[in-house]
Short mmCIF file of C-alpha atoms in Angstrom, two decimals:
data_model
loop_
_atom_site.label_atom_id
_atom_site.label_comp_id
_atom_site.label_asym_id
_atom_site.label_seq_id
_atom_site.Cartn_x
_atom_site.Cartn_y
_atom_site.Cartn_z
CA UNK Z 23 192.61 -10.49 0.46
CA UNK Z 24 189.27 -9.28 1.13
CA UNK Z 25 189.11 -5.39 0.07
CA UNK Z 26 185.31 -5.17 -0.03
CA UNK Z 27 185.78 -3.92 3.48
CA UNK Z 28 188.20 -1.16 2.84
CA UNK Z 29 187.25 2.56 3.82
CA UNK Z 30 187.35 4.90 1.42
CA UNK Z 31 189.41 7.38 4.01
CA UNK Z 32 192.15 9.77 3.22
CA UNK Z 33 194.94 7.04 2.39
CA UNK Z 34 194.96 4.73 -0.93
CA UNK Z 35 194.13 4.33 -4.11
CA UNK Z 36 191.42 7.25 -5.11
CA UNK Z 37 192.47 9.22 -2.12
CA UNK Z 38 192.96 12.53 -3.97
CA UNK Z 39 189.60 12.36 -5.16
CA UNK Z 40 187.92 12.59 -1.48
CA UNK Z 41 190.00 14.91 0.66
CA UNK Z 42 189.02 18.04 1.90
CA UNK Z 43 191.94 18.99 3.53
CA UNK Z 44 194.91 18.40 1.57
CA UNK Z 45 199.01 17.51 1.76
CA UNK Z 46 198.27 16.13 5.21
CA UNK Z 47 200.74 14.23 7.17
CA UNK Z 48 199.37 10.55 8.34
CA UNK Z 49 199.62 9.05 11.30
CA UNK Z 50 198.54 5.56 11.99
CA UNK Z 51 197.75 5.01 15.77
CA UNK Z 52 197.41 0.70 16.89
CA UNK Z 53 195.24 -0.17 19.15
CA UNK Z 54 195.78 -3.31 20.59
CA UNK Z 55 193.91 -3.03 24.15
CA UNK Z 56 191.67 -0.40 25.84
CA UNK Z 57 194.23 0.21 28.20
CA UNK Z 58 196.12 1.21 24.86
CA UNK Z 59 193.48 3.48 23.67
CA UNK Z 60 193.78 5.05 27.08
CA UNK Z 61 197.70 5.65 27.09
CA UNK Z 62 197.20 6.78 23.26
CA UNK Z 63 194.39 9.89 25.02
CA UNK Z 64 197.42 10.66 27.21
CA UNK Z 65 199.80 11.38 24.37
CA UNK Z 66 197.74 12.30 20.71
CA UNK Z 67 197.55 15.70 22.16
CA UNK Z 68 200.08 16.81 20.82
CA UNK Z 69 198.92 17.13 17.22
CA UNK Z 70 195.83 18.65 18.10
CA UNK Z 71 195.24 21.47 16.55
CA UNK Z 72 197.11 21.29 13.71
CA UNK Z 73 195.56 20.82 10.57
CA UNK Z 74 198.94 19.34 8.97
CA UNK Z 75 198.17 16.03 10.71
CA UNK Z 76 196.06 13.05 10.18
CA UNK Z 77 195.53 10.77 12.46
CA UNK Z 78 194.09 7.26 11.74
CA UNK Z 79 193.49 3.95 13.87
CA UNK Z 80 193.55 0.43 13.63
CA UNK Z 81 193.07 -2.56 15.72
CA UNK Z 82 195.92 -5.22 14.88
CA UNK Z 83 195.30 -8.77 13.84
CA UNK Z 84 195.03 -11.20 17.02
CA UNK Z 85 194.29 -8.08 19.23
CA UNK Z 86 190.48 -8.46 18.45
CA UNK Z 87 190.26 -11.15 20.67
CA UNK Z 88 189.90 -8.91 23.30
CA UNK Z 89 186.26 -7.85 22.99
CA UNK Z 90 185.25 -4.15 22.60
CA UNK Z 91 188.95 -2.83 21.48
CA UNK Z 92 187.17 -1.28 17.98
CA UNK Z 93 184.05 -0.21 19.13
CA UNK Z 94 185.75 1.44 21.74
CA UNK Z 95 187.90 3.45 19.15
CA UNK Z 96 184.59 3.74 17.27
CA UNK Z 97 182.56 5.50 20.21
CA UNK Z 98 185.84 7.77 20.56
CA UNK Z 99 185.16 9.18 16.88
CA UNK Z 100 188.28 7.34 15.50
CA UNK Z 101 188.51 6.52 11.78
CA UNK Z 102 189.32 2.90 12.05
CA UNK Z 103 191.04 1.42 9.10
CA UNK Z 104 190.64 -2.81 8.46
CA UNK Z 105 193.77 -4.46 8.97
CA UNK Z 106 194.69 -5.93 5.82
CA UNK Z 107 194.48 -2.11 4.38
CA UNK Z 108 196.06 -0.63 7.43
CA UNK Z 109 199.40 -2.82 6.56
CA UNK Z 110 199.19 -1.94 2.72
CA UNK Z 111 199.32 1.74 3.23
CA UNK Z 112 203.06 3.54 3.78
CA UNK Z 113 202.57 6.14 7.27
CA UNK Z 114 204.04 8.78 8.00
CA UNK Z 115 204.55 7.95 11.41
CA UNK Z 116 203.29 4.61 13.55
CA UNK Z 117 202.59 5.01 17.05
CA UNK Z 118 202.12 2.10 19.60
CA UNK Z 119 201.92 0.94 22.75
CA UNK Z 120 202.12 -2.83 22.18
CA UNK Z 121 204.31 -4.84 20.13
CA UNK Z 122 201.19 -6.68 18.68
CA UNK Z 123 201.29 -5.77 14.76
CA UNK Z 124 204.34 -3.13 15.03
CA UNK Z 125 206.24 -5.90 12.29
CA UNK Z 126 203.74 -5.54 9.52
CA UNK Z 127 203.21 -1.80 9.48
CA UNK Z 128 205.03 0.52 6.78
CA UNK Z 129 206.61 3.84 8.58
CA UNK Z 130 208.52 5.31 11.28
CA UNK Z 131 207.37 3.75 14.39
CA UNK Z 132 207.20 5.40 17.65
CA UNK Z 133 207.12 2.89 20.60
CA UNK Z 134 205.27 4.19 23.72
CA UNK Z 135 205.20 2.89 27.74
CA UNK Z 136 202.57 0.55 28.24
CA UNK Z 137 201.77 1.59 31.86
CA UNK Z 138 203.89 2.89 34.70
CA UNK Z 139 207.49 2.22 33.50
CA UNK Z 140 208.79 1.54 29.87
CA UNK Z 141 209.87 -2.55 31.66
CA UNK Z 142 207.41 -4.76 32.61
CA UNK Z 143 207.26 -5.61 36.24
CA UNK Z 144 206.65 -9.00 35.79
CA UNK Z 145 209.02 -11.66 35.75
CA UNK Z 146 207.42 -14.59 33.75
CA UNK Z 147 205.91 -13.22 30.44
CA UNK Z 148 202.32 -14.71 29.97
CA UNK Z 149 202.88 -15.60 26.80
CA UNK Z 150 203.19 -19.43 27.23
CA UNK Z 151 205.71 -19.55 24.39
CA UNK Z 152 208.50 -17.46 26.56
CA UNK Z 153 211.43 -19.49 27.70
CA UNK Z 154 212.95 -16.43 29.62
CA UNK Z 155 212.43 -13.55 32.23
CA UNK Z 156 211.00 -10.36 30.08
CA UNK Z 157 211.20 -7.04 30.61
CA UNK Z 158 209.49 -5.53 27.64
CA UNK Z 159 212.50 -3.83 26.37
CA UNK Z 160 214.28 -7.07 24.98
CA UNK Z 161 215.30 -7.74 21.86
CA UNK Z 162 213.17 -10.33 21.19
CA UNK Z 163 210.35 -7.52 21.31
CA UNK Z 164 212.05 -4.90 19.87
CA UNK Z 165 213.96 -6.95 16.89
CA UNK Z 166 212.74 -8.81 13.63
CA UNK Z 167 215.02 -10.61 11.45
CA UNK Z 168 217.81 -8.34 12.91
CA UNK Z 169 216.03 -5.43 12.33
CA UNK Z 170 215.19 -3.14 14.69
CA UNK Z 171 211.47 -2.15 14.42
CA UNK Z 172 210.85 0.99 16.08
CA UNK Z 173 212.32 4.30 14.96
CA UNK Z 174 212.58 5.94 18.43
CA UNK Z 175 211.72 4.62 21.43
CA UNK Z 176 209.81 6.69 24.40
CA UNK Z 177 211.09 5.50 27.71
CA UNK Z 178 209.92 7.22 31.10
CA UNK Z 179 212.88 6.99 33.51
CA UNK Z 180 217.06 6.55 33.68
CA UNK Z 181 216.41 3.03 35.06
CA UNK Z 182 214.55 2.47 31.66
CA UNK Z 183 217.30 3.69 29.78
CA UNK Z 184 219.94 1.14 31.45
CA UNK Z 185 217.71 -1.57 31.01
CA UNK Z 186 217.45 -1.40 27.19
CA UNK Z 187 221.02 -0.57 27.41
CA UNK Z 188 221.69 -4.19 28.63
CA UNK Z 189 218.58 -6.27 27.11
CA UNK Z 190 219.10 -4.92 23.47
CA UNK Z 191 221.92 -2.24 23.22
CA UNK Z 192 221.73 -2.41 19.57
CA UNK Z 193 218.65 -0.30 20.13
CA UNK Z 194 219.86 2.02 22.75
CA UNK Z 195 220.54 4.73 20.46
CA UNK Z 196 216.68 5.14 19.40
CA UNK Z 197 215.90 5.62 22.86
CA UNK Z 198 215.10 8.63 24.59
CA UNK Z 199 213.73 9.69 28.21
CA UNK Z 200 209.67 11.27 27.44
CA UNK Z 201 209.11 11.02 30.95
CA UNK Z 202 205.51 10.11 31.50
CA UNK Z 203 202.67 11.79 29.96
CA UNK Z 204 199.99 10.04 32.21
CA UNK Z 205 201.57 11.31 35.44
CA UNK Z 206 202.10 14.70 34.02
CA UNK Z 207 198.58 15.04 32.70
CA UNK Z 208 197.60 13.30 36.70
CA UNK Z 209 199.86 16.39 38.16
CA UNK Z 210 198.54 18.70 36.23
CA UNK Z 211 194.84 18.05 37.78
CA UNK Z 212 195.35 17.97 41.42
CA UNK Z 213 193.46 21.18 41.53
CA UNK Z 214 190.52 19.93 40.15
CA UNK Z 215 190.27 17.20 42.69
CA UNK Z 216 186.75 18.45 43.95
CA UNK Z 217 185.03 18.20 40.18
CA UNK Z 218 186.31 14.77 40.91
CA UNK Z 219 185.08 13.91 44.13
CA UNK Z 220 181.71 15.55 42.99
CA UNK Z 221 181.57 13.10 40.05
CA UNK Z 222 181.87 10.18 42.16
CA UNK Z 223 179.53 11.17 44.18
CA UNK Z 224 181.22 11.66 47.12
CA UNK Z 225 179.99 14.37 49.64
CA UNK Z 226 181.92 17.34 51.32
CA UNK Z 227 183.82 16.04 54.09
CA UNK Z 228 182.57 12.45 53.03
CA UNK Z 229 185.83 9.95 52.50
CA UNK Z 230 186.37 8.83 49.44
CA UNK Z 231 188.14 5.00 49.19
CA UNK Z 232 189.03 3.83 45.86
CA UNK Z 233 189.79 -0.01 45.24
CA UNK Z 234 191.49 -0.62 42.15
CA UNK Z 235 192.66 -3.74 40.78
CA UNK Z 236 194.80 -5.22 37.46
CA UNK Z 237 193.90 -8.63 36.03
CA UNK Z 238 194.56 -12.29 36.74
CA UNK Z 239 194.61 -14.71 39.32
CA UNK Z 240 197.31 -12.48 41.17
CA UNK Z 241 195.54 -9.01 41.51
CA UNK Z 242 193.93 -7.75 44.11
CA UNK Z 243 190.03 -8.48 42.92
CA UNK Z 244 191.49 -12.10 41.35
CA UNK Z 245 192.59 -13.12 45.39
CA UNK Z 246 189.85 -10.85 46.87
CA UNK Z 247 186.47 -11.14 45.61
CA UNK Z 248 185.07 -9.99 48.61
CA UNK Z 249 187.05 -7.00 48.93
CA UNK Z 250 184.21 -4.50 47.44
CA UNK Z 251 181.99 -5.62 49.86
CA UNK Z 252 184.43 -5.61 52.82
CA UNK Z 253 185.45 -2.30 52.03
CA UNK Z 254 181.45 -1.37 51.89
CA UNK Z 255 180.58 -2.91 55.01
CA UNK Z 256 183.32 -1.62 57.08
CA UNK Z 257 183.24 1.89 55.58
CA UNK Z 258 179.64 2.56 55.70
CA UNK Z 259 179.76 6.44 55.89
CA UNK Z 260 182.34 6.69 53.09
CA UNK Z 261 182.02 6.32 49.52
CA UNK Z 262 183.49 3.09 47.70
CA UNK Z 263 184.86 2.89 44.12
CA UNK Z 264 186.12 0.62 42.48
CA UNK Z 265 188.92 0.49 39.18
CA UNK Z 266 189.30 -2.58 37.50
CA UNK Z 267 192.04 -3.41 34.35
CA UNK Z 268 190.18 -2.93 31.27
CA UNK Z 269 191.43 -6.60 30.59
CA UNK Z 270 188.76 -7.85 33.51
CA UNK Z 271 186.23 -6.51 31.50
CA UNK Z 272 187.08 -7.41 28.09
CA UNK Z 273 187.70 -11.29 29.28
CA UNK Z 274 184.91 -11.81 31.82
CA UNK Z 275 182.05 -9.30 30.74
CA UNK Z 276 180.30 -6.61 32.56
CA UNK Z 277 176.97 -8.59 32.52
CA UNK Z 278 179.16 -11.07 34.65
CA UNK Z 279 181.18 -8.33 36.97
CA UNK Z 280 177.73 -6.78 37.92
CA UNK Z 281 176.74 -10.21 39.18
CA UNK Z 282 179.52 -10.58 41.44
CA UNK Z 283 179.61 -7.24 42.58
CA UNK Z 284 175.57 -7.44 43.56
CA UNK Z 285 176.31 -7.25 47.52
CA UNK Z 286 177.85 -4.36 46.85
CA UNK Z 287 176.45 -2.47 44.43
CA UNK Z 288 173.06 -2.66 46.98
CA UNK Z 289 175.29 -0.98 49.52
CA UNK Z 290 176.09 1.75 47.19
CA UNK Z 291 179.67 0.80 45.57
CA UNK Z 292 180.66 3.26 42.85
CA UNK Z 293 181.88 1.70 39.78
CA UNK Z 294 184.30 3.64 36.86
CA UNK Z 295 183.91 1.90 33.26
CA UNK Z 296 187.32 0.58 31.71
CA UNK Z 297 187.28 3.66 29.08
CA UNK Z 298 187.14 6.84 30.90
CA UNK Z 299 187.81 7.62 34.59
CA UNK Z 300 190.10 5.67 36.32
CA UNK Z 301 192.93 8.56 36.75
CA UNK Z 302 190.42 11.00 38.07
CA UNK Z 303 188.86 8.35 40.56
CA UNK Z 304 192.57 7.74 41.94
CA UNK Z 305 193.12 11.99 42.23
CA UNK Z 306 189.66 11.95 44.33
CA UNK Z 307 190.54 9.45 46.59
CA UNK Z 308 190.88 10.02 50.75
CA UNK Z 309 192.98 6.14 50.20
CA UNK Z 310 193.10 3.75 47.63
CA UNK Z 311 193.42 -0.04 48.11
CA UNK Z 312 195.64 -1.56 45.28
CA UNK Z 313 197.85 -3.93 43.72
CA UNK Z 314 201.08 -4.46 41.66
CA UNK Z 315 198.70 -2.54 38.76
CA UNK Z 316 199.97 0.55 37.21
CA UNK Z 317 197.00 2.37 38.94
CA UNK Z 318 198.52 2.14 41.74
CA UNK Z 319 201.84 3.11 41.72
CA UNK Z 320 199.60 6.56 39.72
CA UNK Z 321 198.33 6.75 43.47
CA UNK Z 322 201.45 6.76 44.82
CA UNK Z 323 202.97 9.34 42.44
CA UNK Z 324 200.48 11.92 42.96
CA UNK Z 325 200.65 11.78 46.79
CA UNK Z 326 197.47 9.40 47.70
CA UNK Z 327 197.37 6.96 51.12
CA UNK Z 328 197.97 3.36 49.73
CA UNK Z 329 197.09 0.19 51.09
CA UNK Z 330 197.90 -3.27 48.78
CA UNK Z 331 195.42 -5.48 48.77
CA UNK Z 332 197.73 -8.05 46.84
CA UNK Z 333 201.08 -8.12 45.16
CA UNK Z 334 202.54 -11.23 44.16
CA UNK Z 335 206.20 -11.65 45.49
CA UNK Z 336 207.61 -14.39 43.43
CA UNK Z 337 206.80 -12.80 40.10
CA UNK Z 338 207.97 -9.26 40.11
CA UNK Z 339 211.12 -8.34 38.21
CA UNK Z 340 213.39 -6.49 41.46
CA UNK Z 341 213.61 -2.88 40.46
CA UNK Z 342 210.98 -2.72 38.37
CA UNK Z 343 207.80 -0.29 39.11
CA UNK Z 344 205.55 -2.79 40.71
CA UNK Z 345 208.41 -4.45 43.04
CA UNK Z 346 208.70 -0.64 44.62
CA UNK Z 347 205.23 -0.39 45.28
CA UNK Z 348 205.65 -3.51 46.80
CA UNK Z 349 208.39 -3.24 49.43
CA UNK Z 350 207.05 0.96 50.10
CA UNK Z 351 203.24 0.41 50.50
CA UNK Z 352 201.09 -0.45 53.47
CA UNK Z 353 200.13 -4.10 52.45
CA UNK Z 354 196.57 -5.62 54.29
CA UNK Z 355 196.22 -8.19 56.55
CA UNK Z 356 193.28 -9.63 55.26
CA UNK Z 357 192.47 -11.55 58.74
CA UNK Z 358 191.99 -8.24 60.37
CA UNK Z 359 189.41 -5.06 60.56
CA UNK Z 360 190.29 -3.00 57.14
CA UNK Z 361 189.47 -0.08 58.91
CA UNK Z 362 192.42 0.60 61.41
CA UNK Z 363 194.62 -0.24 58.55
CA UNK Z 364 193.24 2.17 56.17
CA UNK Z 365 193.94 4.19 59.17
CA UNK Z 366 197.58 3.65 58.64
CA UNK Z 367 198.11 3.43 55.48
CA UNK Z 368 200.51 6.71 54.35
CA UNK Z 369 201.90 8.60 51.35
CA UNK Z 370 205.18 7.75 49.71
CA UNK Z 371 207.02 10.87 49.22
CA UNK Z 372 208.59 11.61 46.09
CA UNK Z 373 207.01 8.27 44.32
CA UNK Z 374 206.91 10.58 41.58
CA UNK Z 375 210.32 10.38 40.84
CA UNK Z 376 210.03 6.67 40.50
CA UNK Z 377 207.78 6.83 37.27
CA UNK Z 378 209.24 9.60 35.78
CA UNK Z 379 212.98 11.39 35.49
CA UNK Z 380 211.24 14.32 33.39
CA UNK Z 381 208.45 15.06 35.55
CA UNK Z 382 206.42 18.29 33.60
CA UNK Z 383 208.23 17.48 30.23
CA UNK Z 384 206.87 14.34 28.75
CA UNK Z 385 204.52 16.06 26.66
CA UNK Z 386 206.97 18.70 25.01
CA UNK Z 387 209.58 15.69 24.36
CA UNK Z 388 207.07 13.69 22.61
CA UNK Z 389 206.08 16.10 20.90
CA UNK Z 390 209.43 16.39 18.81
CA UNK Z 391 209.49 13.01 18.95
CA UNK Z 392 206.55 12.98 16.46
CA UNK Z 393 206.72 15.61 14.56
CA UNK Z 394 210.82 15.24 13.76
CA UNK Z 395 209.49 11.87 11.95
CA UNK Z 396 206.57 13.84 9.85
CA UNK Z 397 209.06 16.50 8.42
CA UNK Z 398 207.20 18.99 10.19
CA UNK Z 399 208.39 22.18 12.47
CA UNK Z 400 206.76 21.91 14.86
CA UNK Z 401 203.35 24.17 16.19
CA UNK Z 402 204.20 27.72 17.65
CA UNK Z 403 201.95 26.22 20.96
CA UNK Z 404 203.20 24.83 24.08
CA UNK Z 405 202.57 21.46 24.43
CA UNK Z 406 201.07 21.09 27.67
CA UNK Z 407 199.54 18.37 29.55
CA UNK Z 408 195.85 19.36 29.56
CA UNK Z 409 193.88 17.77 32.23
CA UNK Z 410 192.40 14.02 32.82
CA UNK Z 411 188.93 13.56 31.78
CA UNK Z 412 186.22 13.69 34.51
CA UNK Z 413 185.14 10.55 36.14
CA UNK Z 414 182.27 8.28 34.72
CA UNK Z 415 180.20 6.32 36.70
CA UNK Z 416 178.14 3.10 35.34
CA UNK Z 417 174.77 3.19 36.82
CA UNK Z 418 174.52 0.23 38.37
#
């Protein structure tokens, strides 16, 4: 094991001997993903603050491969511990997003939602080992050697709740209803909608459409290249962003993404980076354009026009998140003018309800969720949402 490496932080051998503060409380956040360092912003919140708690963050064996996970962490001020001492340290409390890692950590673990709904919406699992249908909440995930791995489980809905009930009821009693941080924090900045508009540039009075797409060959930017440039063409007095999964970027590079989006860019496309924006960019929007993503069904929620640009019918679990944004959207006829459609397109009311059965609560839940774990009353603060972060755009 190679410890020349190891960061002399406030855990291990010696620790006493550096601290400043004291008795603290550790909590050791994995980062697998951007998009999991983005969830994690929705959600660490609630132990700011308090001077009880300290957080620390590590990147998970095998979750390197996708590039820029650490120095994101990094650029976020995150002490970021190696793996190999990450696993030899005991934690107060684990949180997670991803089951990459969660077998070789040492403490309570708190599982967290991914994205929009605690079960995936896809039917095949990518993993090219799976033999089944996954949901996310199965037991093969959630189970080691007939152990259960996670402490207490954070779902966002009923629906949620029934599914783990059936896919691995040996862990339904760890499992609680958070409702969704993300959508609360989203809610909670509707009236700040014109900082956002301003931010991506978009004008009084000026429309504002947002194209957002997941990854692989089934997303909306994976079948539709072209679309950024449609959109910019068509729509030449409106402004034209566009959201892509962090996972685009981390696989194909942004030296390659600016390439493709050239045409457009020259027209004057808008572009949010993978690490900070995305939720703001969807709470500007006059209509966003969209997939079987996450981001999307966030439109939804919080009121906006969609249109789907692509959803792939033969590979979404029925009932799951993506499968209602599916069969309740506007979806494009790619043949024909965007324009009129965009036209069209309409709200879904009460979406909300579809990501969340504790809409305004998520962040008081989870909350006691964390600190039960860390032997801790909790602070004499609300724990309140707080609002998403301002829009960034890359200047391309």
């Amino acid at each position: 094991m190679d410890t020349a490496r190891w960061i002399r932080g406030p855990v291990g051998h010696g620790a006493t001997g550096r601290l400043t503060r004291v008795g603290l409380k550790t909590v050791l956040v994995l980062v697998q993903t951007v998009t999991a360092a983005n969830r994690l912003a929705d959600v660490l919140p609630v132990i700011d603050g308090d001077h009880r708690v300290q957080p620390v963050y590590a990147v998970p064996h095998g979750a390197d491969a996708w590039h820029g996970v650490e120095s994101h962490v990094r650029s976020l001020g995150g002490l970021v511990l190696p793996w190999e001492q990450a696993i030899r340290e005991k934690w107060d409390l684990v949180v997670s997003t991803c089951r990459e890692g969660i077998e070789q950590v040492h403490g309570n673990l708190l599982m967290l939602p991914h994205g929009a709904g605690a079960g995936k919406s896809r039917l095949r699992s990518r993993m090219s080992t799976a033999t089944e249908p996954t949901t996310g909440l199965d037991r093969e995930v959630l189970v080691r050697s007939g152990r259960i791995i996670p402490t207490r489980i954070a779902l966002h809905t009923d629906a949620d709740l029934r599914l783990i009930a059936g896919r691995c009821p040996e862990a339904r009693s760890r499992a609680f209803i958070a409702g969704d941080p993300c959508l609360d924090r989203m809610l909670a900045s509707r009236p700040l909608r014109e900082r956002y508009r301003a931010a991506m540039g978009a004008s009084p009075g000026q429309d504002l459409v947002l194209l957002t797409s997941t990854w692989s060959p089934e997303s909306a930017f994976g079948r539709h290249p072209d679309l950024p440039a449609r959109l910019v063409d068509e729509f030449p007095a409106a402004r034209v962003g566009l959201v892509l999964h962090p996972n685009v970027w981390a696989v194909h590079g942004a030296s390659a993404i600016r390439g493709w989006l050239s045409r457009a860019l020259t027209r004057g496309l808008v572009v949010v980076p993978p690490e900070r924006g995305w939720q703001g960019a969807v709470l500007a929007a006059d209509v966003v354009v969209g997939d079987h993503g996450s981001t999307t069904a966030y439109a939804l929620a919080v009121g906006a026009r969609v249109a789907l640009a692509a959803a792939p019918v033969d590979n979404l679990r029925r009932g799951s998140v993506s499968d209602q944004v599916r069969r309740m959207a506007t979806t494009l006829d790619h043949g024909s003018p965007l324009a009129p459609q965009l036209a069209r397109a309409a709200a879904v009311p009460a979406f909300a309800g579809v990501l969340s059965s504790r809409i305004g609560e998520a962040h008081a839940r989870l909350r006691e969720a964390v600190y039960q774990p860390l032997g801790l009353p909790e602070p004499d603060w609300a724990a309140t949402p707080g609002c998403v972060p301002v829009p960034a755009v890359l200047p391309w």
